[in-house]
Each structure stands twice: as structure tokens, then as C-alpha cells.
Backbone as a printed PyTorch tensor [residue, N CA C, xyz], in Angstrom:
tensor([[[  2.1990,  37.4020,  -8.3300],
         [  1.8500,  38.4240,  -7.2020],
         [  1.2580,  37.6250,  -6.0530]],

        [[  0.6350,  36.5470,  -6.2810],
         [ -0.0510,  35.7640,  -5.1010],
         [  1.1480,  35.2680,  -4.2790]],

        [[  2.3040,  34.6820,  -4.8310],
         [  3.3340,  34.2480,  -4.0360],
         [  3.9730,  35.3660,  -3.1890]],

        [[  4.1030,  36.4910,  -3.7040],
         [  4.6070,  37.7360,  -2.9600],
         [  3.6530,  37.9730,  -1.7780]],

        [[  2.3030,  38.0040,  -2.0100],
         [  1.2990,  38.3390,  -0.9780],
         [  1.3860,  37.2100,   0.0910]],

        [[  1.7180,  35.9300,  -0.2130],
         [  1.8690,  34.8450,   0.6730],
         [  3.0590,  34.9820,   1.5080]],

        [[  4.1290,  35.4050,   0.9830],
         [  5.4680,  35.6610,   1.6980],
         [  5.2560,  36.8110,   2.6330]],

        [[  4.6050,  37.9170,   2.2050],
         [  4.2550,  39.0130,   3.1190],
         [  3.4020,  38.5850,   4.2040]],

        [[  2.4860,  37.8010,   3.9420],
         [  1.5400,  37.2520,   5.0600],
         [  2.3520,  36.4670,   6.0300]],

        [[  3.3360,  35.6190,   5.5950],
         [  4.1820,  34.8320,   6.5580],
         [  5.0840,  35.7490,   7.2470]],

        [[  5.6320,  36.7450,   6.6090],
         [  6.5550,  37.6640,   7.3610],
         [  5.8430,  38.3830,   8.4080]],

        [[  4.5530,  38.6680,   8.3580],
         [  3.6970,  39.3450,   9.4140],
         [  3.6600,  38.5400,  10.6190]],

        [[  3.8950,  37.1670,  10.5000],
         [  3.8840,  36.3900,  11.6550],
         [  5.1900,  36.2600,  12.3270]],

        [[  6.2810,  37.0710,  11.8230],
         [  7.4430,  37.0700,  12.5950],
         [  7.3900,  38.1250,  13.5980]],

        [[  7.5210,  37.8660,  14.8790],
         [  7.5150,  38.9220,  15.7920],
         [  8.8890,  39.3990,  16.3300]],

        [[  9.9110,  38.6510,  16.0290],
         [ 11.3550,  39.0990,  16.2830],
         [ 12.1160,  38.2830,  15.3980]],

        [[ 13.3930,  38.5810,  15.5320],
         [ 14.3650,  37.8350,  14.5940],
         [ 14.4950,  36.2330,  14.8760]],

        [[ 14.1170,  35.8830,  16.1550],
         [ 14.3140,  34.5620,  16.5230],
         [ 13.0450,  33.7360,  16.7580]],

        [[ 11.8690,  34.4110,  16.6460],
         [ 10.6030,  33.6670,  17.0640],
         [  9.6720,  33.8270,  15.7170]],

        [[  9.5850,  32.8010,  15.0010],
         [  8.6920,  32.7780,  13.9100],
         [  7.4260,  31.8410,  14.1310]],

        [[  6.3200,  32.4090,  13.9070],
         [  5.0360,  31.6420,  14.1530],
         [  4.4640,  31.1750,  12.9510]],

        [[  4.3180,  29.9950,  12.7570],
         [  3.6880,  29.3440,  11.6350],
         [  2.1270,  29.6530,  11.6600]],

        [[  1.5420,  29.9920,  10.5020],
         [  0.1530,  30.3650,  10.4500],
         [ -0.8010,  29.0720,  10.8120]],

        [[ -0.3640,  27.9950,  10.4800],
         [ -1.1970,  26.7570,  10.8690],
         [ -0.2950,  25.4370,  10.8420]],

        [[ -0.6420,  24.4090,  11.5450],
         [  0.0140,  23.3050,  11.6440],
         [ -0.2960,  22.3300,  10.4810]],

        [[  0.6910,  21.5760,  10.0600],
         [  0.4930,  20.6170,   9.0430],
         [  0.2940,  19.2690,   9.6250]],

        [[ -0.9780,  18.7860,   9.6380],
         [ -1.3560,  17.5870,  10.2690],
         [ -1.4920,  16.5640,   9.0680]],

        [[ -0.8970,  15.4400,   9.3440],
         [ -0.8910,  14.3480,   8.2750],
         [ -1.6550,  13.0570,   8.6610]],

        [[ -2.2230,  12.5110,   7.6560],
         [ -3.0400,  11.3370,   8.0020],
         [ -2.1300,  10.0700,   8.0920]],

        [[ -2.3710,   9.1920,   8.9820],
         [ -1.6290,   7.9540,   9.0930],
         [ -2.4600,   6.8300,   8.6540]],

        [[ -1.8780,   6.0930,   7.6450],
         [ -2.6140,   5.0160,   7.0250],
         [ -2.0760,   3.5480,   7.6210]],

        [[ -2.8520,   2.8900,   8.3650],
         [ -2.4510,   1.6770,   9.0140],
         [ -2.4690,   0.6460,   7.8880]],

        [[ -1.4780,  -0.3140,   7.7520],
         [ -1.3740,  -1.3760,   6.6840],
         [ -0.8960,  -2.6380,   7.4320]],

        [[ -1.5880,  -3.7160,   7.0500],
         [ -1.0560,  -5.0070,   7.5260],
         [ -0.4200,  -5.6280,   6.1620]],

        [[  0.8750,  -5.9060,   6.2950],
         [  1.6040,  -6.6300,   5.1390],
         [  1.4800,  -7.9240,   5.2390]],

        [[  0.3960,  -8.6360,   4.7350],
         [  0.2750, -10.1090,   4.8430],
         [  0.1310, -10.8650,   3.5220]],

        [[  0.6250, -10.1760,   2.5080],
         [  0.8520, -10.7700,   1.1770],
         [  2.1770, -10.5800,   0.6430]],

        [[  2.5160, -11.2190,  -0.5780],
         [  3.8870, -11.1530,  -1.0700],
         [  4.1280,  -9.7500,  -1.6100]],

        [[  3.1140,  -9.0080,  -1.9430],
         [  3.3480,  -7.5440,  -2.4660],
         [  2.3790,  -6.7300,  -1.5460]],

        [[  2.9190,  -5.6330,  -0.9850],
         [  2.0990,  -4.6650,  -0.2000],
         [  2.2210,  -3.4230,  -0.8960]],

        [[  1.0860,  -2.8310,  -1.3770],
         [  1.0600,  -1.5650,  -2.0740],
         [  0.7520,  -0.3800,  -1.2560]],

        [[  1.6030,   0.5590,  -1.3530],
         [  1.5220,   1.8530,  -0.5860],
         [  0.7690,   2.7030,  -1.3810]],

        [[ -0.3630,   3.1970,  -1.1980],
         [ -1.1050,   4.1220,  -1.9450],
         [ -0.8260,   5.5650,  -1.5480]],

        [[  0.1150,   6.1820,  -2.2170],
         [  0.7190,   7.4940,  -1.9180],
         [ -0.3790,   8.6060,  -1.7440]],

        [[ -1.6180,   8.4700,  -2.4480],
         [ -2.6310,   9.4000,  -2.3810],
         [ -3.4160,   9.3060,  -1.0540]],

        [[ -3.1860,   8.2380,  -0.3290],
         [ -4.0060,   8.0620,   0.9610],
         [ -3.4290,   8.7820,   2.1550]],

        [[ -2.0210,   9.0040,   2.2090],
         [ -1.3260,   9.5970,   3.3370],
         [  0.0290,   9.8940,   2.9550]],

        [[  0.8450,  10.3710,   4.0170],
         [  2.3530,  10.5350,   3.9750],
         [  2.9930,   9.7290,   5.0000]],

        [[  2.2070,   9.2600,   5.9390],
         [  2.6770,   8.3710,   6.9540],
         [  1.8950,   7.0830,   6.9000]],

        [[  2.7120,   5.9730,   6.8880],
         [  2.1000,   4.5840,   6.8040],
         [  2.6230,   3.8580,   7.9400]],

        [[  1.7100,   3.3000,   8.6670],
         [  2.0310,   2.3190,   9.8680],
         [  1.8280,   0.8890,   9.4050]],

        [[  3.0290,   0.1990,   9.0920],
         [  3.0140,  -1.0530,   8.4970],
         [  3.3460,  -2.0720,   9.4990]],

        [[  2.5350,  -3.1220,   9.5730],
         [  2.7520,  -4.3010,  10.4820],
         [  3.0270,  -5.4590,   9.5660]],

        [[  4.2710,  -5.9500,   9.6760],
         [  4.6490,  -7.1720,   8.9260],
         [  4.0670,  -8.4380,   9.4250]],

        [[  3.2150,  -9.1420,   8.6020],
         [  2.6060, -10.3800,   8.8850],
         [  2.9370, -11.4140,   7.8850]],

        [[  3.9360, -11.1340,   6.8780],
         [  4.3530, -12.1230,   5.9310],
         [  5.5720, -11.5050,   5.3060]],

        [[  6.3290, -12.3040,   4.6180],
         [  7.5170, -11.6860,   3.7710],
         [  6.8130, -10.9480,   2.6950]],

        [[  7.2110,  -9.6640,   2.4780],
         [  6.5450,  -8.8340,   1.3890],
         [  7.5610,  -7.8700,   0.7620]],

        [[  7.1670,  -7.4710,  -0.4980],
         [  7.8530,  -6.4390,  -1.3270],
         [  7.0020,  -5.2360,  -1.2860]],

        [[  7.5430,  -4.0720,  -1.0570],
         [  6.6740,  -3.0180,  -1.1920],
         [  6.5740,  -2.4110,  -2.6150]],

        [[  5.4310,  -1.8960,  -2.9580],
         [  5.2110,  -1.2460,  -4.2500],
         [  4.5900,   0.1370,  -3.8970]],

        [[  5.2270,   1.1610,  -4.3920],
         [  4.7310,   2.5720,  -4.2410],
         [  3.8290,   2.9080,  -5.3460]],

        [[  2.5610,   3.1210,  -5.0570],
         [  1.5260,   3.5790,  -6.0690],
         [  1.2090,   4.9540,  -5.8840]],

        [[  1.7700,   5.8280,  -6.8000],
         [  1.3990,   7.2700,  -6.7570],
         [  0.5360,   7.6880,  -7.8130]],

        [[ -0.1930,   6.7230,  -8.5400],
         [ -1.0330,   7.0670,  -9.6900],
         [ -2.1360,   7.9440,  -9.2790]],

        [[ -2.5570,   7.9860,  -7.9300],
         [ -3.5950,   8.7620,  -7.4750],
         [ -3.2500,  10.2820,  -7.2460]],

        [[ -2.0050,  10.5770,  -7.3160],
         [ -1.4540,  11.8980,  -7.2640],
         [ -0.6690,  12.1870,  -8.5940]],

        [[ -0.5160,  13.4620,  -8.8850],
         [  0.1560,  13.7380, -10.1620],
         [  1.5570,  14.2850,  -9.7770]],

        [[  2.5140,  13.3360, -10.0970],
         [  3.9050,  13.6700,  -9.9520],
         [  4.5400,  13.7880, -11.3480]],

        [[  5.2610,  14.9750, -11.5910],
         [  6.0150,  15.0340, -12.7770],
         [  7.3630,  15.0770, -12.3950]],

        [[  8.2390,  14.9350, -13.4010],
         [  9.6670,  14.8440, -13.1070],
         [ 10.2450,  15.8670, -12.2340]],

        [[  9.5240,  17.0010, -12.0510],
         [ 10.0530,  18.0930, -11.1660],
         [  9.3830,  18.0530,  -9.7520]],

        [[  8.5720,  17.0180,  -9.5910],
         [  7.8400,  16.9690,  -8.2880],
         [  8.6440,  16.2560,  -7.1520]],

        [[  8.4340,  16.6010,  -6.0220],
         [  8.9440,  15.8240,  -4.8370],
         [  7.7500,  15.2330,  -4.0540]],

        [[  7.9860,  14.1270,  -3.3820],
         [  7.0070,  13.4590,  -2.5860],
         [  7.7740,  12.8230,  -1.5150]],

        [[  7.3520,  12.9030,  -0.1620],
         [  7.9980,  12.2690,   1.0100],
         [  6.9180,  11.5760,   1.7320]],

        [[  7.4230,  10.2450,   2.0890],
         [  6.5500,   9.5280,   2.9830],
         [  7.3670,   8.9200,   4.2190]],

        [[  6.6500,   8.5710,   5.2730],
         [  7.2820,   7.9190,   6.4520],
         [  6.6340,   6.6540,   6.5370]],

        [[  7.6440,   5.6140,   6.7340],
         [  7.0850,   4.1900,   7.0100],
         [  7.4090,   3.7850,   8.2990]],

        [[  6.4550,   3.5500,   9.1680],
         [  6.6480,   2.9690,  10.5180],
         [  6.4190,   1.5070,  10.4340]],

        [[  7.4930,   0.7310,  10.4660],
         [  7.4290,  -0.7330,  10.2280],
         [  7.6550,  -1.5210,  11.4790]],

        [[  6.4920,  -2.2650,  11.7780],
         [  6.5790,  -3.1000,  13.0280],
         [  6.7110,  -4.5830,  12.6430]],

        [[  7.6500,  -5.2550,  13.2520],
         [  7.8530,  -6.6600,  13.0560],
         [  6.7380,  -7.4720,  13.9950]],

        [[  6.2720,  -8.5240,  13.5160],
         [  5.5950,  -9.5350,  14.2510],
         [  6.2220,  -9.8130,  15.6680]],

        [[  5.5290, -10.1180,  16.6280],
         [  6.0230, -10.4570,  17.8930],
         [  6.6380, -11.9670,  17.8540]],

        [[  6.3630, -12.6750,  16.9260],
         [  6.7780, -14.0410,  17.1440],
         [  7.6900, -14.5460,  15.9780]],

        [[  7.4250, -13.9230,  14.6670],
         [  8.1150, -14.4280,  13.4240],
         [  8.8260, -13.2750,  12.8920]],

        [[ 10.1120, -13.5680,  12.3020],
         [ 10.9300, -12.5760,  11.5900],
         [ 10.5270, -12.5490,  10.1820]],

        [[  9.9630, -11.5620,   9.5510],
         [  9.5940, -11.4510,   8.1620],
         [ 10.4270, -10.4930,   7.4170]],

        [[ 10.5430, -10.5660,   6.0850],
         [ 11.4350,  -9.8350,   5.3160],
         [ 10.6090,  -8.7700,   4.7820]],

        [[ 11.3020,  -7.6840,   4.4480],
         [ 10.7510,  -6.4220,   3.7720],
         [ 11.6020,  -6.0650,   2.6180]],

        [[ 11.2020,  -6.1320,   1.4480],
         [ 11.8860,  -5.6840,   0.1920],
         [ 11.3450,  -4.3040,  -0.3940]],

        [[ 12.2070,  -3.4060,  -0.5590],
         [ 11.8380,  -2.0390,  -1.1060],
         [ 11.7720,  -2.2080,  -2.6000]],

        [[ 10.9820,  -1.3240,  -3.3570],
         [ 10.8800,  -1.3970,  -4.7400],
         [ 12.2480,  -1.2250,  -5.4810]],

        [[ 12.3070,  -1.7810,  -6.6490],
         [ 13.5050,  -1.7950,  -7.4030],
         [ 14.1220,  -0.2820,  -7.6090]],

        [[ 13.3000,   0.6580,  -7.6220],
         [ 13.7070,   1.9780,  -7.8580],
         [ 14.2340,   2.7380,  -6.6340]],

        [[ 14.4310,   1.9490,  -5.5420],
         [ 14.8740,   2.3980,  -4.3320],
         [ 16.3500,   2.6780,  -4.2960]],

        [[ 16.8730,   3.7170,  -3.6830],
         [ 18.3290,   4.0100,  -3.6040],
         [ 18.5950,   4.0690,  -2.1710]],

        [[ 19.5860,   3.4370,  -1.6190],
         [ 20.0070,   3.3500,  -0.3230],
         [ 21.3730,   4.0160,  -0.0400]],

        [[ 21.6630,   4.3840,   1.2370],
         [ 23.0110,   4.9060,   1.5720],
         [ 24.0380,   3.7900,   1.3520]],

        [[ 25.1350,   4.1960,   0.6280],
         [ 26.1810,   3.2840,   0.2310],
         [ 25.5920,   2.0620,  -0.6310]],

        [[ 24.3780,   2.1480,  -1.1700],
         [ 23.8260,   1.1530,  -2.0330],
         [ 23.4190,  -0.0860,  -1.2480]],

        [[ 23.2860,  -0.0060,   0.0530],
         [ 22.8320,  -1.1920,   0.7860],
         [ 21.5470,  -0.9610,   1.4780]],

        [[ 20.5730,  -1.7210,   1.2760],
         [ 19.3190,  -1.5440,   1.8470],
         [ 19.3290,  -1.7320,   3.3140]],

        [[ 18.5710,  -0.9560,   4.1520],
         [ 18.6900,  -1.0780,   5.6080],
         [ 17.9650,  -2.3960,   6.0430]],

        [[ 18.2550,  -2.8560,   7.0920],
         [ 17.7160,  -4.1290,   7.7170],
         [ 16.3180,  -3.7410,   8.2370]],

        [[ 15.5550,  -4.8210,   8.2680],
         [ 14.1310,  -4.6630,   8.7900],
         [ 14.2650,  -4.7690,  10.2410]],

        [[ 13.1780,  -4.4380,  11.0190],
         [ 13.3020,  -4.4770,  12.3800],
         [ 13.3000,  -6.0250,  12.8210]],

        [[ 13.8790,  -6.1780,  14.1110],
         [ 13.8320,  -7.5600,  14.6700],
         [ 12.5610,  -7.7480,  15.1770]],

        [[ 12.4080,  -9.0580,  15.6690],
         [ 11.1770,  -9.5290,  16.1040],
         [ 10.6460,  -8.6130,  17.2560]],

        [[  9.3860,  -8.1410,  17.2490],
         [  8.8260,  -7.3080,  18.1830],
         [  9.3300,  -5.8770,  18.2380]],

        [[ 10.1150,  -5.5250,  17.2130],
         [ 10.6250,  -4.1190,  17.1480],
         [  9.8740,  -3.3470,  16.0030]],

        [[ 10.1180,  -2.0000,  16.1600],
         [  9.6470,  -1.0380,  15.2220],
         [ 10.7020,  -0.1080,  14.6540]],

        [[ 10.8200,  -0.0530,  13.3840],
         [ 11.8210,   0.7950,  12.7430],
         [ 11.0360,   1.8750,  11.8870]],

        [[ 11.6490,   3.0070,  11.7250],
         [ 11.0890,   4.1340,  10.8970],
         [ 11.8810,   4.4680,   9.7100]],

        [[ 11.3390,   4.3670,   8.6010],
         [ 12.0320,   4.6650,   7.3360],
         [ 11.4570,   5.9530,   6.6080]],

        [[ 12.3020,   6.7400,   6.1860],
         [ 11.8460,   7.9150,   5.3070],
         [ 12.0900,   7.5230,   3.7560]],

        [[ 11.2400,   7.7060,   2.9810],
         [ 11.2340,   7.5330,   1.5430],
         [ 10.9810,   8.8770,   0.8380]],

        [[ 11.6850,   9.2610,  -0.2180],
         [ 11.3130,  10.4200,  -0.8730],
         [ 11.7960,  10.3420,  -2.3390]],

        [[ 11.1070,  10.9610,  -3.2590],
         [ 11.4760,  11.1090,  -4.7020],
         [ 11.5310,  12.5870,  -5.0350]],

        [[ 12.4000,  12.9350,  -5.8240],
         [ 12.5310,  14.3010,  -6.3390],
         [ 12.4850,  14.3160,  -7.8380]],

        [[ 12.1650,  13.1770,  -8.3670],
         [ 12.0400,  13.0670,  -9.9490],
         [ 10.7580,  12.4350, -10.2860]],

        [[  9.6500,  12.6430,  -9.5140],
         [  8.3780,  12.1280,  -9.8400],
         [  8.2210,  10.6260,  -9.7800]],

        [[  9.0510,   9.9320,  -8.9020],
         [  8.8660,   8.6010,  -8.6330],
         [  9.9180,   7.6700,  -9.3650]],

        [[ 10.7530,   8.2740, -10.3540],
         [ 11.6060,   7.4220, -10.9710],
         [ 12.6340,   6.8140, -10.0710]],

        [[ 13.1460,   7.5120,  -9.0380],
         [ 13.8750,   6.9480,  -8.0340],
         [ 13.3500,   7.4120,  -6.6620]],

        [[ 13.4690,   6.3720,  -5.7370],
         [ 13.0750,   6.6300,  -4.3300],
         [ 14.3380,   6.5360,  -3.4040]],

        [[ 14.5600,   7.5490,  -2.6590],
         [ 15.7120,   7.5460,  -1.7300],
         [ 15.1000,   7.0320,  -0.4620]],

        [[ 15.6630,   5.9810,   0.0900],
         [ 15.1700,   5.3510,   1.3540],
         [ 16.2620,   5.3590,   2.5620]],

        [[ 15.9360,   5.8780,   3.6570],
         [ 16.8870,   5.6960,   4.6240],
         [ 16.3260,   5.4860,   6.0170]],

        [[ 17.0330,   4.7890,   6.9310],
         [ 16.5530,   4.4410,   8.2070],
         [ 16.5270,   5.6390,   9.1000]],

        [[ 15.3310,   6.1360,   9.5580],
         [ 15.3260,   7.3560,  10.4470],
         [ 15.4230,   7.0070,  11.9090]],

        [[ 14.9500,   5.8000,  12.1440],
         [ 14.9270,   5.4660,  13.7020],
         [ 14.8790,   3.7640,  13.7680]],

        [[ 15.8210,   3.3750,  14.6330],
         [ 15.7860,   1.9530,  14.7150],
         [ 15.3870,   1.4860,  16.1900]],

        [[ 14.5810,   0.4770,  16.2260],
         [ 14.1240,  -0.1540,  17.4010],
         [ 13.4580,   1.0970,  18.3010]],

        [[ 12.3920,   1.6500,  17.5790],
         [ 11.6370,   2.7280,  18.2080],
         [ 10.4670,   2.1330,  19.1630]],

        [[ 10.3590,   0.7650,  19.3240],
         [  9.3310,   0.2800,  19.9680],
         [  9.2230,   0.6300,  21.4750]]])
């Protein structure tokens, strides 16, 4: 019954067939991370947007232990990855990552920023990763 009440409440915000007003904005926390070790852990319970500066060759680890993900749950995160201005560092995604055509996207070039979107629909067993924006600096 509560779900029906929620839908009715949302429908009351529709003032015509083309103009839907959302009751509130969804503001997300951005977590800044400096990747300066061999493994960089992304704490999924901290945010959904992570601003990562590469300062060493690193492999990402997605830690979602602070949130409860079951095999039916979905979770999405955005990674804003910036390369150091002087040195080209590597970025490796976790082994459970799946990529378009099976090929991991390239990391940003020196001084550039790329945006990646990562999501799971099976509680973290597989992470779908794709490049959402290249050289966004």
C-alpha cells in the first residue's frame, strides 16, 4: 500500500503530459581519492561518485562490504579519473569487471581526465564498466 501511495504522490507532481516535476533532487557525495599505491580501494558505502587522481600504477578494488548488496541488488558508481600532469600511470579494474567487446578501456593520457561508469546488477559478482567521457579535462 505504501508503494501505491508513493506513486500517487509522484503523480500529483505531474502538471501536464510533458512536464514532470520531481519532488526532490538526488544529490550525491563526491569522494576524492589519490591512487598512490599498488591497490586503490573504492569504498562503495562512502559515495557514488569518486574523483580519482592517479599518482602511481594501481589496481582498483571495489569494497561494498559497508552496504548490503544481495544478488538482486544494483549499485552504480561514477569514477572521474585524472592522470598526473607529468607521468603516465596505469589503472587496472577488478577481475570481476566486464567491458564492451571484452576490452578494458584505456586510461586517460597525461594531464587528461576520463569518466567511467561502473555498475553491478548481481550484488557485486560482476561489474560492468564503460567509458562515459574521454578527455573531459
